[in-house]
Tab-separated table of C-alpha atoms in Angstrom:
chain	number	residue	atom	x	y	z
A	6	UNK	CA	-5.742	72.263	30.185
A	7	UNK	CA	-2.631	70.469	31.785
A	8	UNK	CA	-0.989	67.576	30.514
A	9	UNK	CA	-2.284	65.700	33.480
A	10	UNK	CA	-5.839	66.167	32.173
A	11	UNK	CA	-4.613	65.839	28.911
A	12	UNK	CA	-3.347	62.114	29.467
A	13	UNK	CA	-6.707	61.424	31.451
A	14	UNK	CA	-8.754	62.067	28.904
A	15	UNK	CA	-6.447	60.948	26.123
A	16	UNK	CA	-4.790	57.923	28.096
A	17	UNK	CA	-3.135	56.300	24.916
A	18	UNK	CA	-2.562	59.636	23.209
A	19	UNK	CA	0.997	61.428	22.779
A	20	UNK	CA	0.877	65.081	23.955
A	21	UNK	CA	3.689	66.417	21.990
A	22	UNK	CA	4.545	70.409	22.002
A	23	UNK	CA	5.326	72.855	19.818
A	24	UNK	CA	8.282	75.615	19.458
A	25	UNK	CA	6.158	77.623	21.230
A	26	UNK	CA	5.421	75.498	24.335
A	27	UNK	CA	1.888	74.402	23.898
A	28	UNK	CA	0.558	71.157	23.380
A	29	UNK	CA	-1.135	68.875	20.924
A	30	UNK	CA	-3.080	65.870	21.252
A	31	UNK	CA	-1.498	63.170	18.613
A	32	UNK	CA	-2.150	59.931	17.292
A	33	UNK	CA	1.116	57.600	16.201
A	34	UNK	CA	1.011	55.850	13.144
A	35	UNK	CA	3.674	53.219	12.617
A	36	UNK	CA	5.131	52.357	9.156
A	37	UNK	CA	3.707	49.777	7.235
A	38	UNK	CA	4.210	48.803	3.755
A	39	UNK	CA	1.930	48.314	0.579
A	40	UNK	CA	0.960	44.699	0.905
A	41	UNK	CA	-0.038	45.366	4.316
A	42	UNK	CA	-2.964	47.811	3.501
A	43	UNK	CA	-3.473	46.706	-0.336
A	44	UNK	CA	-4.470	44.115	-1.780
A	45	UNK	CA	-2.297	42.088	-3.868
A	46	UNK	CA	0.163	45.549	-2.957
A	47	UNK	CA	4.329	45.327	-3.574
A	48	UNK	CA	6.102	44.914	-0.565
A	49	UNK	CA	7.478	48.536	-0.878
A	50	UNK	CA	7.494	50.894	2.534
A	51	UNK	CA	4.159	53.267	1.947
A	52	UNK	CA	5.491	56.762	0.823
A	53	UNK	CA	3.688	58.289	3.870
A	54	UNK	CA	7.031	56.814	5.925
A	55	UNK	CA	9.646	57.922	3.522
A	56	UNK	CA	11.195	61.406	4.156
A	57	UNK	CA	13.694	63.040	1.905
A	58	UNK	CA	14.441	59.083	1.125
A	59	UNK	CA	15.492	58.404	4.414
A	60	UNK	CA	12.390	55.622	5.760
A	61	UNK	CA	11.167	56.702	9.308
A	62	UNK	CA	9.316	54.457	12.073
A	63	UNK	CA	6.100	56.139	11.399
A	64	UNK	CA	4.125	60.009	12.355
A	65	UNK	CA	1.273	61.575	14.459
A	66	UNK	CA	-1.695	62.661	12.928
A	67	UNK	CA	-3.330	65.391	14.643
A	68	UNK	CA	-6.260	63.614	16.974
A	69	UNK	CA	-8.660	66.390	16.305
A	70	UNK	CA	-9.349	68.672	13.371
A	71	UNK	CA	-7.191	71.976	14.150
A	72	UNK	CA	-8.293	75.036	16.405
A	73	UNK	CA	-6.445	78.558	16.241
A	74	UNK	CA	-4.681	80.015	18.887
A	75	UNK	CA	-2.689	82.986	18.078
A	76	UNK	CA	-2.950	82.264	14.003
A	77	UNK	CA	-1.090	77.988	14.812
A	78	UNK	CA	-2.918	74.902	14.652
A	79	UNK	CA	-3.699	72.855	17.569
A	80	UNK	CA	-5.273	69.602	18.037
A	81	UNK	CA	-7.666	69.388	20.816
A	82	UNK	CA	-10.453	68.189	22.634
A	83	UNK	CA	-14.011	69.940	22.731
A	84	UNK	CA	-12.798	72.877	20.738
A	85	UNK	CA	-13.886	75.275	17.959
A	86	UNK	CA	-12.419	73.398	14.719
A	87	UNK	CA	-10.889	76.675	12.627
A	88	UNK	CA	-12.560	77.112	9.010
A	89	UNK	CA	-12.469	79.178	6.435
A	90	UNK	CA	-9.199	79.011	5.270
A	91	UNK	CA	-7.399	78.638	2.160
A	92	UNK	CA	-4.435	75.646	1.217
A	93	UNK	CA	-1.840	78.678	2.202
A	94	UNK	CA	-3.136	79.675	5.514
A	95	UNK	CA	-3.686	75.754	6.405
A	96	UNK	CA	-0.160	75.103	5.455
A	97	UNK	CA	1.000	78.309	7.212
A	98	UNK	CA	-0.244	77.698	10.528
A	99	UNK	CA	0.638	74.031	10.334
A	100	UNK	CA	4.568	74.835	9.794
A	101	UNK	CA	4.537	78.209	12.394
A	102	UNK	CA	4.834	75.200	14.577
A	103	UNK	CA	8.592	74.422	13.637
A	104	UNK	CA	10.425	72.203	11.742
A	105	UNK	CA	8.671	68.567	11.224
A	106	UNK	CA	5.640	70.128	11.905
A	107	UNK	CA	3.180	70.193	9.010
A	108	UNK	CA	-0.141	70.678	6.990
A	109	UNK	CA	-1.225	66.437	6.761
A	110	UNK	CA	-0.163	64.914	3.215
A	111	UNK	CA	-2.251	63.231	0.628
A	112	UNK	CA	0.442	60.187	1.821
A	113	UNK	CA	-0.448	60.485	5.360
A	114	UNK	CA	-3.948	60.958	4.494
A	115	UNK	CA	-4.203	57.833	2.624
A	116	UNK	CA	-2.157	55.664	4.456
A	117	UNK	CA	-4.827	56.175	7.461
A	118	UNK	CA	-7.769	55.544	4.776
A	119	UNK	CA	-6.039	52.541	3.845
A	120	UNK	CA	-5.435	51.099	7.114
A	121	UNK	CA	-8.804	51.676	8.438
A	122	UNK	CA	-9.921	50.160	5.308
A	123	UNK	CA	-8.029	46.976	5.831
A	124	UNK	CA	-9.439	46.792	9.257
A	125	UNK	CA	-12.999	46.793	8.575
A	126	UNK	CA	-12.908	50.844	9.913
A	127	UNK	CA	-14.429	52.786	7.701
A	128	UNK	CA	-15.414	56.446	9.996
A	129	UNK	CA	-18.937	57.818	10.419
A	130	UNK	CA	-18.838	61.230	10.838
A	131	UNK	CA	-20.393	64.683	10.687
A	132	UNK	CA	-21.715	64.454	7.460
A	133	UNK	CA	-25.494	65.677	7.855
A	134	UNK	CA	-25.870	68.452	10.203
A	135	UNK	CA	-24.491	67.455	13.392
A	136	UNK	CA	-24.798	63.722	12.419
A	137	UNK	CA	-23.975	60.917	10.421
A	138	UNK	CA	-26.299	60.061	7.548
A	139	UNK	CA	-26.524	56.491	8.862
A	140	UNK	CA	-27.281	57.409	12.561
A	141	UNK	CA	-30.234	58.831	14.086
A	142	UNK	CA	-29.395	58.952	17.794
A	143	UNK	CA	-25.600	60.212	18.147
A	144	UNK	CA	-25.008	63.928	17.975
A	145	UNK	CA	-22.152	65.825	18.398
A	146	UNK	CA	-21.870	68.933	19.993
A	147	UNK	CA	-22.741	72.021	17.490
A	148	UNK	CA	-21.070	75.178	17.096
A	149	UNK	CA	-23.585	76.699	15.383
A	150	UNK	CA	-26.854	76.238	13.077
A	151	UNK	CA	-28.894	76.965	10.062
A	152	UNK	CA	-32.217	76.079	9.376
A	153	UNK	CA	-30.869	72.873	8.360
A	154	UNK	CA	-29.606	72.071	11.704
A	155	UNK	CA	-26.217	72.196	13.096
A	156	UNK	CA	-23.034	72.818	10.776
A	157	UNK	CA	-19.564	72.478	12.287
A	158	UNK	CA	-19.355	70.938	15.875
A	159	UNK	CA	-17.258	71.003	18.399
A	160	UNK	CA	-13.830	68.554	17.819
A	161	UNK	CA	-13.773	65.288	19.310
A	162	UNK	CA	-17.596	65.475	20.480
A	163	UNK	CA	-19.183	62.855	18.158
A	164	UNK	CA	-19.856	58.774	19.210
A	165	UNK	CA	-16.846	56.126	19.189
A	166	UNK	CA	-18.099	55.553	15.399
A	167	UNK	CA	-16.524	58.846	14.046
A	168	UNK	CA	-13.046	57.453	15.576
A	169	UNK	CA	-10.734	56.455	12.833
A	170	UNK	CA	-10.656	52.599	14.849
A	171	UNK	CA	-13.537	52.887	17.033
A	172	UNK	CA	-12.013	53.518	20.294
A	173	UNK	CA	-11.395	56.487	22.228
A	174	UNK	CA	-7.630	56.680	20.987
A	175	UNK	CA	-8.582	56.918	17.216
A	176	UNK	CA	-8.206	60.063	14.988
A	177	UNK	CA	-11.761	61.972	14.930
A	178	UNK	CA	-13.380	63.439	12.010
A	179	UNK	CA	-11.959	62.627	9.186
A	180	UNK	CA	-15.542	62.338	8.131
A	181	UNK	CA	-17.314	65.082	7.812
A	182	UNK	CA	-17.547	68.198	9.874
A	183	UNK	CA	-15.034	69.875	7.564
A	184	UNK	CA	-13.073	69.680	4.403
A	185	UNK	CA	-9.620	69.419	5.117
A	186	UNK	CA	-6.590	70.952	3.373
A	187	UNK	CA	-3.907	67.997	1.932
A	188	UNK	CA	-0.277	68.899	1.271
A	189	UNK	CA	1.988	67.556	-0.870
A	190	UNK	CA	-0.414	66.973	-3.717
A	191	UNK	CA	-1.933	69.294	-6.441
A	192	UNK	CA	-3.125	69.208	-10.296
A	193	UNK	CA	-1.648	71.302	-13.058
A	194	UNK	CA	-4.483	70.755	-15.928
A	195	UNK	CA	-5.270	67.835	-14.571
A	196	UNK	CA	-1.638	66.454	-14.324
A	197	UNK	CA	-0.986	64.692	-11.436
A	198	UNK	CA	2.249	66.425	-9.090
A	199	UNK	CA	3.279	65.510	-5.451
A	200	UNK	CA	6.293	66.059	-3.511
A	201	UNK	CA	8.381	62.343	-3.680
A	202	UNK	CA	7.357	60.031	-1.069
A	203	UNK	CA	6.400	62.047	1.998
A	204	UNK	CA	8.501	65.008	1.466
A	205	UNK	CA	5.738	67.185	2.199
A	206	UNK	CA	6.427	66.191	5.828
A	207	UNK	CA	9.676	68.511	5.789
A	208	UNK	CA	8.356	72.071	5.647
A	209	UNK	CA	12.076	72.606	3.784
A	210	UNK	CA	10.770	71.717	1.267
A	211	UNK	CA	8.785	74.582	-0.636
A	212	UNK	CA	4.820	73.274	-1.955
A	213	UNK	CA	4.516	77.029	-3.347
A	214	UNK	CA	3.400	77.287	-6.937
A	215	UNK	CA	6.366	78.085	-8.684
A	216	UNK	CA	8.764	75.438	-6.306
A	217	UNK	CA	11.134	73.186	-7.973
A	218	UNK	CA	10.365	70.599	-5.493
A	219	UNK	CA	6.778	69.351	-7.763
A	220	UNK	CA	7.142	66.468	-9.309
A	221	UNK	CA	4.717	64.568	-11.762
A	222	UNK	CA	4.368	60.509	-11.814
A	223	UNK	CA	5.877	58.402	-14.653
A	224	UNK	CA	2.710	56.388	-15.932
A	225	UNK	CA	4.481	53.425	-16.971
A	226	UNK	CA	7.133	52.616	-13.967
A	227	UNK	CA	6.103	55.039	-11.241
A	228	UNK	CA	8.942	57.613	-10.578
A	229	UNK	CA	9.112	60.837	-10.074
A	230	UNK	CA	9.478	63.080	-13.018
A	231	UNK	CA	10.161	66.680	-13.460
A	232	UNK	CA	7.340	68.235	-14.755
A	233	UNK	CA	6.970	70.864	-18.202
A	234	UNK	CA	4.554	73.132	-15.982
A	235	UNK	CA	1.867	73.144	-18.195
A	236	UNK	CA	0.591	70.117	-17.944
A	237	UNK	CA	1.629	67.950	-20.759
A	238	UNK	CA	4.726	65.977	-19.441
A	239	UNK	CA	4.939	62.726	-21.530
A	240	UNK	CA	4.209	59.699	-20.327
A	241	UNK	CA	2.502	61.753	-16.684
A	242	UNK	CA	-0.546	60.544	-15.196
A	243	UNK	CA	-3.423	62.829	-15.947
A	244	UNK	CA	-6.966	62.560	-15.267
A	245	UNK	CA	-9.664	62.478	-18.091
A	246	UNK	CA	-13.056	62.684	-17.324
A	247	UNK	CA	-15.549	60.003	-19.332
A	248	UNK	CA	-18.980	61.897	-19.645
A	249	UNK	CA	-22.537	59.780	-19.906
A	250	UNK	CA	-24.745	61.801	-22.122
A	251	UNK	CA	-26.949	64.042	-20.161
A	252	UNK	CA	-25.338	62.834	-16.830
A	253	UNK	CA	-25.625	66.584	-15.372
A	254	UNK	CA	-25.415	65.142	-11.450
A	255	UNK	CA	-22.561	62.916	-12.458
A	256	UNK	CA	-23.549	59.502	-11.345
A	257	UNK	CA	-22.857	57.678	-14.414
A	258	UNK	CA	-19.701	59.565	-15.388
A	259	UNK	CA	-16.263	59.028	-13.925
A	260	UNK	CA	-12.760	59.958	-13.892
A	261	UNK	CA	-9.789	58.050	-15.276
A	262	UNK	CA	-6.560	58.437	-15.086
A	263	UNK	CA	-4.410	58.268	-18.389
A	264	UNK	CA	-1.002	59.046	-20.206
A	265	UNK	CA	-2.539	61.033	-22.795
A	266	UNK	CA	-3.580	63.953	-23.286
A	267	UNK	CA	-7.069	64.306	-21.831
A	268	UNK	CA	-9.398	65.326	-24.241
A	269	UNK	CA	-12.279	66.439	-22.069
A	270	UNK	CA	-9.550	69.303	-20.546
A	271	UNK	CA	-12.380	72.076	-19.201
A	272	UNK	CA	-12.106	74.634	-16.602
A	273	UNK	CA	-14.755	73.392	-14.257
A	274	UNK	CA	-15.854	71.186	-11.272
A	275	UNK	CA	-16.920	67.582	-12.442
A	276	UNK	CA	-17.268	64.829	-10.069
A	277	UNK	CA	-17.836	61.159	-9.702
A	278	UNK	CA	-18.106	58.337	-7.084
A	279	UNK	CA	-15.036	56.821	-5.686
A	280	UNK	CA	-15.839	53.331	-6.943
A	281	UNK	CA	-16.099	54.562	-10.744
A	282	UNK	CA	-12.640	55.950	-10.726
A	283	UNK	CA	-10.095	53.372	-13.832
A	284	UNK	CA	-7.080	53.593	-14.993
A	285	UNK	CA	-6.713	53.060	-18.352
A	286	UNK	CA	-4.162	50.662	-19.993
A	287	UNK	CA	-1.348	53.247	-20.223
A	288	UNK	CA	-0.990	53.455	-16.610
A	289	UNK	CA	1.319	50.514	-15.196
A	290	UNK	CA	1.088	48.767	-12.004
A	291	UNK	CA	3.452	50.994	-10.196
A	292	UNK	CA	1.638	54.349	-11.025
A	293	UNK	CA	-1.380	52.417	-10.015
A	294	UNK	CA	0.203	51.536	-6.603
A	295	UNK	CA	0.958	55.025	-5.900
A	296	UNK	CA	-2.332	56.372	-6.526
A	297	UNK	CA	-3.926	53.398	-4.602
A	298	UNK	CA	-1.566	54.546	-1.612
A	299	UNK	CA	-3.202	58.535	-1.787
A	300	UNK	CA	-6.074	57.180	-1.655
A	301	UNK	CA	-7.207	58.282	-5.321
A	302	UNK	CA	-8.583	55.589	-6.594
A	303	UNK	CA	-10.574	52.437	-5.295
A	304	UNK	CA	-8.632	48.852	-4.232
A	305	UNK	CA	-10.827	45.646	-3.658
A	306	UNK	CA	-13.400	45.303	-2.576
A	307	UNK	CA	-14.229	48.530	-4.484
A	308	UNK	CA	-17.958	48.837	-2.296
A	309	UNK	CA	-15.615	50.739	0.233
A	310	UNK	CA	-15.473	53.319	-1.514
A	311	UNK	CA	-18.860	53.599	-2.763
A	312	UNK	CA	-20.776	56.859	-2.150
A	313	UNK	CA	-18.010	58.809	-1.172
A	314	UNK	CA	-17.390	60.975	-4.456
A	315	UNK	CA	-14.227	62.563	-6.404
A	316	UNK	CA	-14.210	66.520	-7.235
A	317	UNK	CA	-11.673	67.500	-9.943
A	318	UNK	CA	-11.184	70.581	-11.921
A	319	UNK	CA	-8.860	69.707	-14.919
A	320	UNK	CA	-8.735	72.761	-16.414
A	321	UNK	CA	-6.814	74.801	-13.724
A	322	UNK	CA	-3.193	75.566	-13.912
A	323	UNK	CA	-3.240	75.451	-9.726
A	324	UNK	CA	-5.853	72.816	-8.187
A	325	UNK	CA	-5.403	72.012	-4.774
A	326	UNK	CA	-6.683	69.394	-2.505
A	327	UNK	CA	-9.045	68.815	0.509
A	328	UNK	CA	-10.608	65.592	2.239
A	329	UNK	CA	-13.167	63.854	3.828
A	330	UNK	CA	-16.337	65.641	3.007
A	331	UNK	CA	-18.058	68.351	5.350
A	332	UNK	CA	-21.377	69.340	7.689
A	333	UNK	CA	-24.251	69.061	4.578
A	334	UNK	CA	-22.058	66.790	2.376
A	335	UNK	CA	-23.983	63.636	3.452
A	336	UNK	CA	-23.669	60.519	1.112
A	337	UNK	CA	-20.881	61.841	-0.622
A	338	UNK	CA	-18.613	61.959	2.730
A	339	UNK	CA	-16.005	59.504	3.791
A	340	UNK	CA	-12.437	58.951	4.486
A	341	UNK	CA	-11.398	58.700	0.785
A	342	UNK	CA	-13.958	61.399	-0.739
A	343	UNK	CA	-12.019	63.880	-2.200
A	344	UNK	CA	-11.821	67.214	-3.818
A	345	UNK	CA	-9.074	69.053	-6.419
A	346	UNK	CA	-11.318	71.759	-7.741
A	347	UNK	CA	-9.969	75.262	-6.705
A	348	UNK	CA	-6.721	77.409	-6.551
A	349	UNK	CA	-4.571	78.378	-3.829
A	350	UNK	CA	-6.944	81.531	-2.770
A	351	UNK	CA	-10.518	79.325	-2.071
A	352	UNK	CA	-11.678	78.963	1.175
A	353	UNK	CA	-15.219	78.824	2.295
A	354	UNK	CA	-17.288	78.111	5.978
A	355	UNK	CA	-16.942	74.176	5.695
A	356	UNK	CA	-13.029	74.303	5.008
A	357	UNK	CA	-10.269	73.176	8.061
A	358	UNK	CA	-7.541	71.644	8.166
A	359	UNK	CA	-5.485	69.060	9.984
A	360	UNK	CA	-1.683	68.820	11.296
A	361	UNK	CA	1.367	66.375	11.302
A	362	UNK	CA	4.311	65.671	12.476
A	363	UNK	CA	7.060	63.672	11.770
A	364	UNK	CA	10.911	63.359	13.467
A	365	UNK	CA	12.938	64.875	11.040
């Protein structure tokens, strides 16, 4: 497709290319700071437009969910989204792009979630097999089926509701369809670790497992802190999971994040819904900002995040992240529904990914 058809179907769109000539269909985000996307927020610049400490104007998001060609990630229109793919692959084919090319961050991410949030967007999506849960007329166009009905479809092909603003220039699918790989974010038994700010934007900087660049969260003022690598960094947020007796589904239990040491430590998948995520009282404002600004725990009014549900696994030296829910996920899909359950090797048919880019 030409860039003339590319700016008649995508008229508010920015087609930017590649280092390999070929084009992607983009959606600008411009900087913004806390208090403009959280309530009763600092007046600090969100970390999603903070690069190696240097604050930039803002990034694309990638329009569509990613399709392959030749092993890079494109975002396009009325294409085969590309699944089944692991958090090294997604972040491979993301930075084969060049330099300020990337796999999206858990600061991009949430900065979206958080804007559409404060403007009364909250994306439908495909969520229940080819549809939303809460629509029964709009269908998107499948690219295959089960006996359940339609699993992924084809990017970009779902109603103006599954646009991140409701309009034909919006970001689609960041409900539903498929999971999609985060950067810059990961667990280490249950310990929280990010690259600073958005440095995950700068493919420079390493996100392997053993990189220097990882850095844990002070609980009490918020700042980056080198982490002990197994976990146990004083004074790090952590996550500890609060069990209800004989809550097996987990809709009574919930996550909460803490400066101790969590006690309920276990090498398994335990989940919750977004609007049950605390903090308890060891975690100060600041820490609470940040993980308000991922997109990891609720702000007011917390019914926004109701339904949509939190995955964790805090007993794995490695857990990585993915977003937004997928085909069959139904009630438990949304923007800020999110998943850190599995190493650097998982992949399975409703994982994609998304990319980024930002002027370095």
């Amino acid at each position: 497709m030409s860039e003339i058809l590319f700016k008649a179907a995508c008229p508010n769109n920015k087609i930017l290319y590649d280092s390999f000539e070929k084009p992607s269909v983009m959606v600008y985000i411009p900087k913004f700071k806390m208090n403009q996307v959280i309530t009763n927020g600092s007046d600090r610049v969100h970390p999603a437009f903070i690069v190696n400490g240097v604050e930039r104007d803002g990034f694309y998001i990638s329009k569509y969910q990613n399709t392959d060609i030749d092993g890079v990630g494109y975002s396009l229109p009325m294409q085969v989204p590309c699944n089944e793919v692991d958090i090294t692959l997604s972040y491979n084919k993301s930075a084969e792009k060049g330099r300020g090319w990337h796999l999206t961050t858990v600061q991009e991410w949430g900065a979206v979630a958080l804007w559409c949030k404060r403007n009364g967007f909250l994306p439908y999506g495909n969520n229940d097999h080819g549809k939303d849960k809460r629509e029964d007329i709009f269908r998107a166009s499948p690219v295959s089926c089960d006996e359940k009905g339609a699993k992924r479809v084809l990017t970009g092909t779902g109603p103006l509701t599954w646009s991140h603003d409701r309009t034909v220039s919006g970001i689609w699918d960041l409900n539903g369809n498929l999971s999609e790989w985060i950067g810059g974010v990961r667990f280490v038994y249950g310990e929280l670790q990010v690259l600073p700010d958005n440095d995950g934007a700068d493919i420079q900087n390493s996100q392997d497992s053993d990189s220097g660049a990882w850095r844990a969260i002070d609980s009490a003022t918020g700042e980056y802190i080198k982490p002990d690598g197994k976990g146990t960094t004083p004074r790090s947020v952590k996550a500890d999971y609060q069990a209800e007796p004989f809550d097996v589904a987990g809709w009574g239990s919930k996550w909460v994040f803490t400066a101790n040491e969590p006690p309920s430590k276990a090498d398994m998948l335990r989940r919750c819904d977004m609007s049950f995520i605390t903090c308890d009282d060891t975690i100060g404002n600041a820490a609470k900002e940040l993980l308000i600004a991922y997109g990891l725990i609720f702000n007011e009014p917390y019914y926004d995040y109701k339904e949509q549900y939190a995955y964790l696994n805090n007993g794995l030296p490695d857990a990585y992240m993915y977003r937004g829910g997928y085909w069959g996920s139904g009630a438990f899909a949304g923007i800020f529904c999110w998943s850190c359950s599995w190493g650097r090797g998982h992949t399975y048919e409703g994982n994609g990914f998304r990319t980024s880019y930002i002027e370095l």
